[in-house]
XYZ file of C-alpha atoms in Angstrom:
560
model
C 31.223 85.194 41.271
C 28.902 87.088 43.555
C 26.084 85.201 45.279
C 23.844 87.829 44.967
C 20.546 86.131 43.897
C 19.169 88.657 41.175
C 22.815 88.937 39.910
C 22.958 85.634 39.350
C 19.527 85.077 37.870
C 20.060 87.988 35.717
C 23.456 86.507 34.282
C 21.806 83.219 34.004
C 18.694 84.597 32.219
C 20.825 86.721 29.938
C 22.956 83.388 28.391
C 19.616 81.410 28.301
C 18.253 84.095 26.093
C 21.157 84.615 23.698
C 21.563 80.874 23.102
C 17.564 79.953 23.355
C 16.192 82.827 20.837
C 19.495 83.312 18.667
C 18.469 82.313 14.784
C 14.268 83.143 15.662
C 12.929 84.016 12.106
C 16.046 82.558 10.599
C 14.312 79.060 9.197
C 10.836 77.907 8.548
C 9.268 75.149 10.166
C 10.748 71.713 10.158
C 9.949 68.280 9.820
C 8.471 66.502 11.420
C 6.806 68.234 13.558
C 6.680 71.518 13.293
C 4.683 72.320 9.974
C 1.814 70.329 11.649
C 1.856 72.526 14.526
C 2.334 75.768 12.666
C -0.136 74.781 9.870
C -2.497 74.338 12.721
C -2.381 77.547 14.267
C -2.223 79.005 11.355
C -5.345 77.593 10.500
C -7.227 78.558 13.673
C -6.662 82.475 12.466
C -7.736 82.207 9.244
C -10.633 80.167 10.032
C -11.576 81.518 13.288
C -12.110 78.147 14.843
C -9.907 78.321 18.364
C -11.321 75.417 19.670
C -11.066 72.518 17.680
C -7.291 72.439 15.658
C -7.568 72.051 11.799
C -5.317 70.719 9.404
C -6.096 71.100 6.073
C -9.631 71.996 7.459
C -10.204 68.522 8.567
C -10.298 68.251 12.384
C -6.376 67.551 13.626
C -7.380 65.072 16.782
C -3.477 63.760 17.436
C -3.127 66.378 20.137
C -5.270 68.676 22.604
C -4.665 72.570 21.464
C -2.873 75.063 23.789
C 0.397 74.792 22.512
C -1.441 75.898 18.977
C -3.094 78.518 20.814
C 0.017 79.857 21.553
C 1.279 79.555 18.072
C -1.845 81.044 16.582
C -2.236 84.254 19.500
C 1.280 84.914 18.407
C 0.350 84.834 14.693
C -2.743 86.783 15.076
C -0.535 89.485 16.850
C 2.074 89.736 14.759
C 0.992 88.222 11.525
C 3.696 86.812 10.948
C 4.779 82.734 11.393
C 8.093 82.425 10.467
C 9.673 85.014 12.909
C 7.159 84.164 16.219
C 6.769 80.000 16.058
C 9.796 79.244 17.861
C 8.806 81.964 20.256
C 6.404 79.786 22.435
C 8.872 76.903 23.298
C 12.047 79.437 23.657
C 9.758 81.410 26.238
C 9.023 77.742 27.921
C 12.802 77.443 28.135
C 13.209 80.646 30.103
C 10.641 79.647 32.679
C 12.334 75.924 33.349
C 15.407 77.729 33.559
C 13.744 80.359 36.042
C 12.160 76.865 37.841
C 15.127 75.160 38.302
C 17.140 78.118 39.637
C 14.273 79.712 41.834
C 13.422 76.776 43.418
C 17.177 75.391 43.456
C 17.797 78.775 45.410
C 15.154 78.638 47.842
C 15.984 74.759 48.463
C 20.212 75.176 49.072
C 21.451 78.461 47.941
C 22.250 80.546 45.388
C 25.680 79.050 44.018
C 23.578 75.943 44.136
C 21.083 77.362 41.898
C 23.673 78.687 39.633
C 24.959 75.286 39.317
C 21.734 73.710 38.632
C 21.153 76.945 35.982
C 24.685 75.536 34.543
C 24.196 72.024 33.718
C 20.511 72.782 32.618
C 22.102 74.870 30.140
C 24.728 72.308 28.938
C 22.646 69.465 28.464
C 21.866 69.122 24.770
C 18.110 67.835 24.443
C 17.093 70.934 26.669
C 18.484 73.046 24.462
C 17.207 71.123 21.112
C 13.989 71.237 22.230
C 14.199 74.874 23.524
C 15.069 75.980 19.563
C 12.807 73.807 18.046
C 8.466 73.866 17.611
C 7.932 70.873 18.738
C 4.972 70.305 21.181
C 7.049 68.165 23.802
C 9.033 71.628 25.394
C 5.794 73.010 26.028
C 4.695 70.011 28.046
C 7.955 70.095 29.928
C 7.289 73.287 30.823
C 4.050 73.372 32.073
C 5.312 69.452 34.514
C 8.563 71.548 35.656
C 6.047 74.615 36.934
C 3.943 72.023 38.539
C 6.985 70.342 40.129
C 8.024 73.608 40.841
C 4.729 73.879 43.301
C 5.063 70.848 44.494
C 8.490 70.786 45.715
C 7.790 73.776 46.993
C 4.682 72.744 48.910
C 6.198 70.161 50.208
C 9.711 70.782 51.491
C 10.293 74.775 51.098
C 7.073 75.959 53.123
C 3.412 75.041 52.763
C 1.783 77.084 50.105
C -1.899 76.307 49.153
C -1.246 78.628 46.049
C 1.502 77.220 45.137
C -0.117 73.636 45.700
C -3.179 74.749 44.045
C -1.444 75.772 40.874
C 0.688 72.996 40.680
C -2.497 70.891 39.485
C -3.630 73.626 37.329
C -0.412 73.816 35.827
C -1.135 69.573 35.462
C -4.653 70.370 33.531
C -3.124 72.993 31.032
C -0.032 70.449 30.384
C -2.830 67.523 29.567
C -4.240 70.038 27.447
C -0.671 70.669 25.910
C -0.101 66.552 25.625
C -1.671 64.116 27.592
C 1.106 63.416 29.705
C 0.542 66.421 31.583
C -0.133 64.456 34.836
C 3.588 63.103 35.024
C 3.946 65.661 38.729
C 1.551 63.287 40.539
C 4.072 60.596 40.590
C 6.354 62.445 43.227
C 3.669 62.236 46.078
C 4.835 58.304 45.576
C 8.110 59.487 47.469
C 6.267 62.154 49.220
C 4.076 59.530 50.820
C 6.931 57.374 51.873
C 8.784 60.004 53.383
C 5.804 60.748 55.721
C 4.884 57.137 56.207
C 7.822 55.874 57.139
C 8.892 58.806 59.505
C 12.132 60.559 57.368
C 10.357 63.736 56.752
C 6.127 64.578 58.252
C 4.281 66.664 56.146
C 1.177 66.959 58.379
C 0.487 70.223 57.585
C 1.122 69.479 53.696
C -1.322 66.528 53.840
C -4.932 67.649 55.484
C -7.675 66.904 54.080
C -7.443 70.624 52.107
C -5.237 68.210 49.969
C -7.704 66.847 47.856
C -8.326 70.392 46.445
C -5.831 69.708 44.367
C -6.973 67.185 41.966
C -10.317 69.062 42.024
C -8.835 72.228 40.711
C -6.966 70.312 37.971
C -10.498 68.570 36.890
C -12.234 71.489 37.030
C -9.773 73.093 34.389
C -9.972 70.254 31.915
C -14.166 70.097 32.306
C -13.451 73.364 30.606
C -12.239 72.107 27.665
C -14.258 68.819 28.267
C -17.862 69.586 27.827
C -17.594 71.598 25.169
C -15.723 68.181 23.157
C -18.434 66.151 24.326
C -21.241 69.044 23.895
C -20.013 69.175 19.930
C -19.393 65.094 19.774
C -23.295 64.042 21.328
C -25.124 67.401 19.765
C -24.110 68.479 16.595
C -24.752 66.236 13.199
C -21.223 66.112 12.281
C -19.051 62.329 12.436
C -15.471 64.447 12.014
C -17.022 65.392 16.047
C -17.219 62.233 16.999
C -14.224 60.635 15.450
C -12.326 63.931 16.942
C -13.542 62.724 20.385
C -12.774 59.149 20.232
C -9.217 59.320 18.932
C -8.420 62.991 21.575
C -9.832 60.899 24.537
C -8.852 56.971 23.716
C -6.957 56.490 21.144
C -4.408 59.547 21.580
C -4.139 58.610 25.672
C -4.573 54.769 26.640
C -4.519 52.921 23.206
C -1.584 54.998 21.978
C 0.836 54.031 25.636
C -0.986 50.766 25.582
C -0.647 49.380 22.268
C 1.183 52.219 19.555
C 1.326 51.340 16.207
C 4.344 53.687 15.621
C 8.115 54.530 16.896
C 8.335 51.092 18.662
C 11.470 50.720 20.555
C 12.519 47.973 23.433
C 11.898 48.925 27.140
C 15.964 49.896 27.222
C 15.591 52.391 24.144
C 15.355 55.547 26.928
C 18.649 54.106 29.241
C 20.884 53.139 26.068
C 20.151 55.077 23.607
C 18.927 58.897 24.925
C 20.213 59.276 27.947
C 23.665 58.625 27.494
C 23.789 61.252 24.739
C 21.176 63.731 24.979
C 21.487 63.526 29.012
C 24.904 63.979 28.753
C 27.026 65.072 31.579
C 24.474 64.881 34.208
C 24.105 60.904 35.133
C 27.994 60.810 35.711
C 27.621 62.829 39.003
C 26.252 59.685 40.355
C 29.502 58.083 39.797
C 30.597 59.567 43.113
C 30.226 58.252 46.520
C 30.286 61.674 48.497
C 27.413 62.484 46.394
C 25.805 59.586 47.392
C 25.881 60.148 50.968
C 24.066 63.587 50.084
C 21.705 61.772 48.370
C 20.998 59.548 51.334
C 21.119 62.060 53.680
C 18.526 64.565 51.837
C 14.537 63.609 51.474
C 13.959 66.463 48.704
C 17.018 64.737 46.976
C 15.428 61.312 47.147
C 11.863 62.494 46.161
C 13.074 64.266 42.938
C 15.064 61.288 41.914
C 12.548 58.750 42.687
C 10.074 60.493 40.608
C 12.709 61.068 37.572
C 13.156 57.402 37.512
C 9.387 57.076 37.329
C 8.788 59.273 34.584
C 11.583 57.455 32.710
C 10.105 53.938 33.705
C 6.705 55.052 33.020
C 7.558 55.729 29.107
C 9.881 52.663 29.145
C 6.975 50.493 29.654
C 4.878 51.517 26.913
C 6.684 49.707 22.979
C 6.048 53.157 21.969
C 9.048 55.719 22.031
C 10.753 58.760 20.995
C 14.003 60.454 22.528
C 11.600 63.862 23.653
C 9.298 61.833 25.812
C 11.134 61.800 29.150
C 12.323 65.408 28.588
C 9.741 66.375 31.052
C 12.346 64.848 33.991
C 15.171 66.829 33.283
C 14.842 70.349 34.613
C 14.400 68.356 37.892
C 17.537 66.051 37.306
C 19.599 68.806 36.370
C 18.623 70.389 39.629
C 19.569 67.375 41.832
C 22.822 67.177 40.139
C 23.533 71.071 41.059
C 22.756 70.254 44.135
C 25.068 67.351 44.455
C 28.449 69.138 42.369
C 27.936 72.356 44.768
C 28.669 70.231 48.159
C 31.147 67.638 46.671
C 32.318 69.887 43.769
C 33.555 68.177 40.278
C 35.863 65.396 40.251
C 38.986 65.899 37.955
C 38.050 62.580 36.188
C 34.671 64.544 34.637
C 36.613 67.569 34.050
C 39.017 65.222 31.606
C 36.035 64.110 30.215
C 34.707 67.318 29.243
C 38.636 67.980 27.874
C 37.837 64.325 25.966
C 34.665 64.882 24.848
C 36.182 68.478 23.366
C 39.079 66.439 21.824
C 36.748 64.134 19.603
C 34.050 67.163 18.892
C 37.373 68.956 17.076
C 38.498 66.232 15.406
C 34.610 65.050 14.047
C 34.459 68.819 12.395
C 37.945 68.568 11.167
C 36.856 65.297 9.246
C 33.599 66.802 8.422
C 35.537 69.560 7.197
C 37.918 67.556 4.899
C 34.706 65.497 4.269
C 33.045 68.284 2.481
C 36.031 69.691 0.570
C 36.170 66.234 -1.372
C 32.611 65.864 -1.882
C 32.171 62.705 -0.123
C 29.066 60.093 -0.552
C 28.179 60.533 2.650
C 27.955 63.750 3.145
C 26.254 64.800 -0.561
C 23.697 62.098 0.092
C 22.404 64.560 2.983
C 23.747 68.098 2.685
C 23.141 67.830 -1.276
C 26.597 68.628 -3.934
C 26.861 72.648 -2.749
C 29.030 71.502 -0.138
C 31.546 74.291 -0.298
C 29.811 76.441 2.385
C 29.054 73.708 4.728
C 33.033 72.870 4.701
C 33.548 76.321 6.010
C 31.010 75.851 8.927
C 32.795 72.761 9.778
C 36.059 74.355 9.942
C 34.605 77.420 12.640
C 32.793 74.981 14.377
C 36.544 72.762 14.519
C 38.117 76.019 15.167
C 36.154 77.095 17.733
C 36.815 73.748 20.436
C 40.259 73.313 19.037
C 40.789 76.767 19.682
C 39.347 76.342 23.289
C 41.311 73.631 23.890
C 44.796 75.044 23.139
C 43.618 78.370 25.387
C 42.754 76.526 28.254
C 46.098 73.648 27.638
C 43.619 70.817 26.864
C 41.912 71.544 30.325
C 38.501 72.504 30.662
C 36.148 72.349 33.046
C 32.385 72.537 33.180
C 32.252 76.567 32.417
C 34.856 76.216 29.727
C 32.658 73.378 28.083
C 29.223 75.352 28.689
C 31.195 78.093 26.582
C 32.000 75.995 24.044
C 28.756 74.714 23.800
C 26.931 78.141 23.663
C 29.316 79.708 20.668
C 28.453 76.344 19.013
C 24.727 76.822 19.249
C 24.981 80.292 18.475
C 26.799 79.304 15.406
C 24.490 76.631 14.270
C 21.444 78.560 15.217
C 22.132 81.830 12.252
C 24.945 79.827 10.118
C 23.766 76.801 10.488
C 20.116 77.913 9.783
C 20.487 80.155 7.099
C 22.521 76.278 5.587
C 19.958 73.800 6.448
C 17.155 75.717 5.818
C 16.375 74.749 2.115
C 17.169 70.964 3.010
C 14.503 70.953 5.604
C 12.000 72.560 3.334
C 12.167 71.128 -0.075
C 8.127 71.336 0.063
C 8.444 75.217 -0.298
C 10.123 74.768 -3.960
C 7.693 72.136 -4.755
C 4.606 73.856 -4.056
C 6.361 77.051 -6.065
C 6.598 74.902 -9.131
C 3.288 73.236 -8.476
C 1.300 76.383 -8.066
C 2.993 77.868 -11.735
C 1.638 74.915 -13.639
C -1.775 74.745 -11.967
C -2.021 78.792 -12.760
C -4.931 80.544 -11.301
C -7.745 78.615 -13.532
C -6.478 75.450 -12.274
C -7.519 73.043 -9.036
C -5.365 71.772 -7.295
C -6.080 67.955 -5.202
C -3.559 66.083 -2.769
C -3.403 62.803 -1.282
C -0.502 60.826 1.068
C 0.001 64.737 2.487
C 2.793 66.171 4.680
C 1.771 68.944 6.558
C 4.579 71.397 5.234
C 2.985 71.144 1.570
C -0.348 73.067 3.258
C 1.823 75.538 5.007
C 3.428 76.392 1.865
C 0.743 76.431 -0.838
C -0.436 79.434 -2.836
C -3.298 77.856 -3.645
C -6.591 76.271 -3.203
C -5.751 72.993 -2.351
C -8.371 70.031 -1.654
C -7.367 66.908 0.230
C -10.013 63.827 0.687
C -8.139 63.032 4.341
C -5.609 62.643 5.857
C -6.823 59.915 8.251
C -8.224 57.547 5.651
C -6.589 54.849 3.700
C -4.364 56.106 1.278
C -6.461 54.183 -1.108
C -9.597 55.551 -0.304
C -7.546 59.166 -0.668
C -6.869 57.663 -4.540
C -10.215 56.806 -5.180
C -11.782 60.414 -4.136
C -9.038 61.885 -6.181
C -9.822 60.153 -9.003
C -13.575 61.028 -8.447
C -13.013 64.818 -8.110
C -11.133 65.167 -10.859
C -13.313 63.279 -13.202
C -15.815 66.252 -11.980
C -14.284 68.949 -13.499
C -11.763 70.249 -15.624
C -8.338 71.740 -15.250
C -7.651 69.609 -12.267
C -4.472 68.584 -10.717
C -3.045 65.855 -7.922
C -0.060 66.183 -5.931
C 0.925 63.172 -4.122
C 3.613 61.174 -2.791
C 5.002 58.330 -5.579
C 5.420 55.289 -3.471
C 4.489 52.572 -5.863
C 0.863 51.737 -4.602
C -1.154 54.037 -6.659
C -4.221 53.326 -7.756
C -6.673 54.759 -9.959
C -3.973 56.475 -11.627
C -1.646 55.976 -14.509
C 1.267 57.192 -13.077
C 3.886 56.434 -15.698
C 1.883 59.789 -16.696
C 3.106 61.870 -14.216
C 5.179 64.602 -13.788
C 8.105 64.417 -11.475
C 7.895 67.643 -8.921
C 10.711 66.497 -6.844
C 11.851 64.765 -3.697
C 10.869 65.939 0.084
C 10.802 63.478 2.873
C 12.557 61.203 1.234
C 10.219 60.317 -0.562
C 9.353 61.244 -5.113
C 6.351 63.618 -5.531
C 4.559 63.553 -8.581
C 2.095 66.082 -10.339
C -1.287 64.038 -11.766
C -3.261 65.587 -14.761
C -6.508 64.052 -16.378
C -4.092 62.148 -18.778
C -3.145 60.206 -16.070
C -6.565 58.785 -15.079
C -7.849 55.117 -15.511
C -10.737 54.833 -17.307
C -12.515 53.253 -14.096
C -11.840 53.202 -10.319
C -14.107 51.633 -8.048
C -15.860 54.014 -5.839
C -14.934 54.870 -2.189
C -16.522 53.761 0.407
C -17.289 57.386 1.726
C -16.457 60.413 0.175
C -14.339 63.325 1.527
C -13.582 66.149 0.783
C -11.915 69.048 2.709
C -10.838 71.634 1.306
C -8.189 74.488 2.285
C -8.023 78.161 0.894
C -5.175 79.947 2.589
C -5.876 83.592 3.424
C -2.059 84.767 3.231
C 1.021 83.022 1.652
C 2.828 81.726 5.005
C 5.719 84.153 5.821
């Protein structure tokens, strides 16, 4: 292939886009993440209120708000949700692309940056996260830019712009999720390099330096004082409690000591990176690329601060598999890098030929699976399994066929290929399949909405976020950050206050204040029984809560 850089880029670009954006307006949001986010934004349109996220029209204070903003500018543009919320995080997958092969270009060369382009593209969490709305892509994105800067800085040619906007880039990605800061860790290496003598970076390191962290405070104070002018100022506690759990409880308490998703400190190096990482960590099974590694500062420094950011989240008992996703645009640069000088042993070759063999036989089985209606597969996919047996078999036909083309031997553009026709199939069959397994909340809140009819009120308590996205209706909620008891006890009190009054809520045996033998079954979603509460199934007393709350949510438009 020519190594003409914009020929390459193009090319590059052009896959990236087909496989990123292929199935956009296909599926609604979901779970778990993604109706929070979408609700949120959609929130901020209808109610006007940019800075503060809502959900439900209670303050949302789990996370800081650009990556709503870009939900909600989208929305307000278009007005449409379903067919522009996977647009912000596909977009952020173009520009870590762009990162890794710009700077991987400017670094080595442009077969280099190809490369790096390559096994970006081929490592499944990028590409999950790319397709899904889910807050973490957005964060990677805005650490790659910054490392982008950085590297840059550092070891293609001093740029103060490039420096500069590296720490803005940090500020907007701690707006975006706290972890925004993750770049700083590579001046560790940086600092090493230059103290020990392997590579000076006088220039790099004046005093002009400590612009840096300047600019990136000086872009949070932005969204700083107003938080703490609203928090100190204004005669509201949701202000306050916004402030406390945004600042403390959603940064140190929540790495420190998290109360959810607790794994042990090996969760990241057994149990995501062997799959979702997949092939890149077996290029270090190679000595010549070892030798490059030695030989090569830039090398060291990226992979020194990749180990970082993966150490850094192994310390904290709280994890999920998205968390170190920030470190691999980087890694998958590195490993370009490394395949471009020593090329691809035939041993990882065979592996992708293995790795082909048992994805063809797993669909086959699926396949067979389906056909015969088996437990395991009915339990999940639900007893229409007819169609998902045909998706099997393409999917089984589509590596099997690969591998009898190619004489069971592929290599790493054979298995990229593989990969994309398999995205490309999950992301518009797949979709169009999955779609009204991942929202069962839409069909509930249809049948809800019918029986509450347009003189009735409708209450909620133990919430999901995709039963507010999909509502019709007035709905009121007593919030979602109190104790789901507390939630019972306002819901009993609001419906004692007026007629014609409904409450949807999750069935999970703890009840109170309600007789909910009573109730009427609306259906499952999250795994969980949801049940519709009338004013026959109130108790004739219920102590009173402690406070009361109340928020309550009238949806402009019907999401769409």
């Amino acid at each position: 292939m020519s190594n003409s850089y914009y020929a390459n880029l193009f090319a590059i670009l052009a896959i990236a886009f087909i496989v990123i954006f292929a199935g956009i307006g296909l599926r609604d949001p979901w779970p778990a993440d993604e109706p929070r986010f979408v609700e949120a934004a959609k929130e901020m349109v209808e109610s006007g209120n940019w800075f503060f996220p809502l959900r439900g029209s209670e303050l949302y204070p789990d996370k800081p708000p650009v990556f709503m903003w870009l939900m909600a500018l989208l929305y307000k543009l278009t007005g449409s949700l379903s067919s522009t919320f996977m647009i912000p995080n596909a977009v952020a997958g173009l520009v870590m692309v762009w990162c890794v092969f710009d700077l991987a270009a400017k670094l080595w060369n442009v077969q280099t940056a190809r490369n790096a382009a390559v096994l970006l593209l081929i490592t499944p969490q990028f590409v999950i996260q790319a397709k899904a709305a889910q807050i973490d892509a957005m964060v990677a994105c805005w650490i790659t830019v910054s490392m982008y800067g950085l590297i840059r800085h550092f070891f293609v040619q001093p740029s103060p712009r490039w420096y500069l906007f590296s720490w803005a880039c940090m500020a907007v990605g701690i707006l975006t999720k706290g972890v925004g800061f993750l770049p700083v860790f590579v001046l560790i290496p940086i600092a090493v390099l230059h103290l020990t003598g392997r590579q000076r970076f006088e220039q790099q390191l004046k005093a002009k330096a400590l612009l840096g962290p300047a600019t990136m405070l000086g872009v949070l104070i932005l969204w700083l004082l107003p938080v703490l002018y609203f928090s100190f100022f204004k005669d509201n506690p949701d202000y306050i409690a916004y402030r406390n759990n945004i600042l403390l409880q959603q940064t140190a308490e929540r790495y420190a000591n998290p109360t959810g998703h607790l794994k042990p400190w090996h969760y990241f190096i057994v149990s995501v990176i062997p799959v979702l990482w997949f092939p890149l960590y077996f290029f270090l099974f190679n000595k010549e690329n070892w030798k490059q590694i030695f030989n090569s500062p830039v090398i060291q420094a990226i992979l020194v601060w990749v180990v970082c950011v993966v150490i850094f989240f192994s310390i904290s008992p709280g994890k999920r598999g998205v968390y170190i996703l920030p470190a691999l645009p980087m890694l998958a640069m590195v490993m370009g890098a490394l395949i471009t000088q020593s090329g691809i042993p035939q041993w990882i070759n065979r592996l992708f030929t293995g790795v082909a063999g048992i994805v063809t036989v797993a669909m086959a089985a699926a396949t067979v699976l389906a056909l015969f209606h088996a437990r395991v597969l009915t339990k999940e996919l639900g007893d229409n399994l007819l169609p998902f047996a045909a998706f099997f078999a393409v999917a089984a036909l589509i590596w099997g066929g690969i591998l009898w083309l190619r004489k069971f031997r592929l290599n790493l553009p054979v298995y990229g290929l593989a990969l994309a026709l398999t995205w490309l199939l999950y992301s518009t069959w797949g979709y169009t399949l999955l779609n009204p397994i991942r929202t069962p909340a839409k069909d509930i809140m249809a049948d809800v909405s019918s029986i509450v009819g347009q003189d009735g009120e409708l209450g909620m308590t133990r919430f999901k976020e995709q039963f507010l996205l999909f509502s019709s209706v007035p709905m009121t909620h007593f919030s979602y950050l109190s104790n789901v008891h507390e939630q019972d006890k306002n819901a009993w009190l609001w419906m004692k206050e007026g007629p014609n009054r409904f409450i949807l809520a999750k069935n999970d045996g703890d009840i109170i204040c309600f007789d909910t033998s009573k109730s009427q079954v609306m259906g499952f979603a999250h795994r969980r029984e949801w049940i519709l509460l009338d004013e026959n199934s109130l108790l004739p007393e219920c102590e009173p809560p402690k406070t009361i709350k109340r928020y309550q949510l009238t949806p402009e438009a019907i999401y769409q």
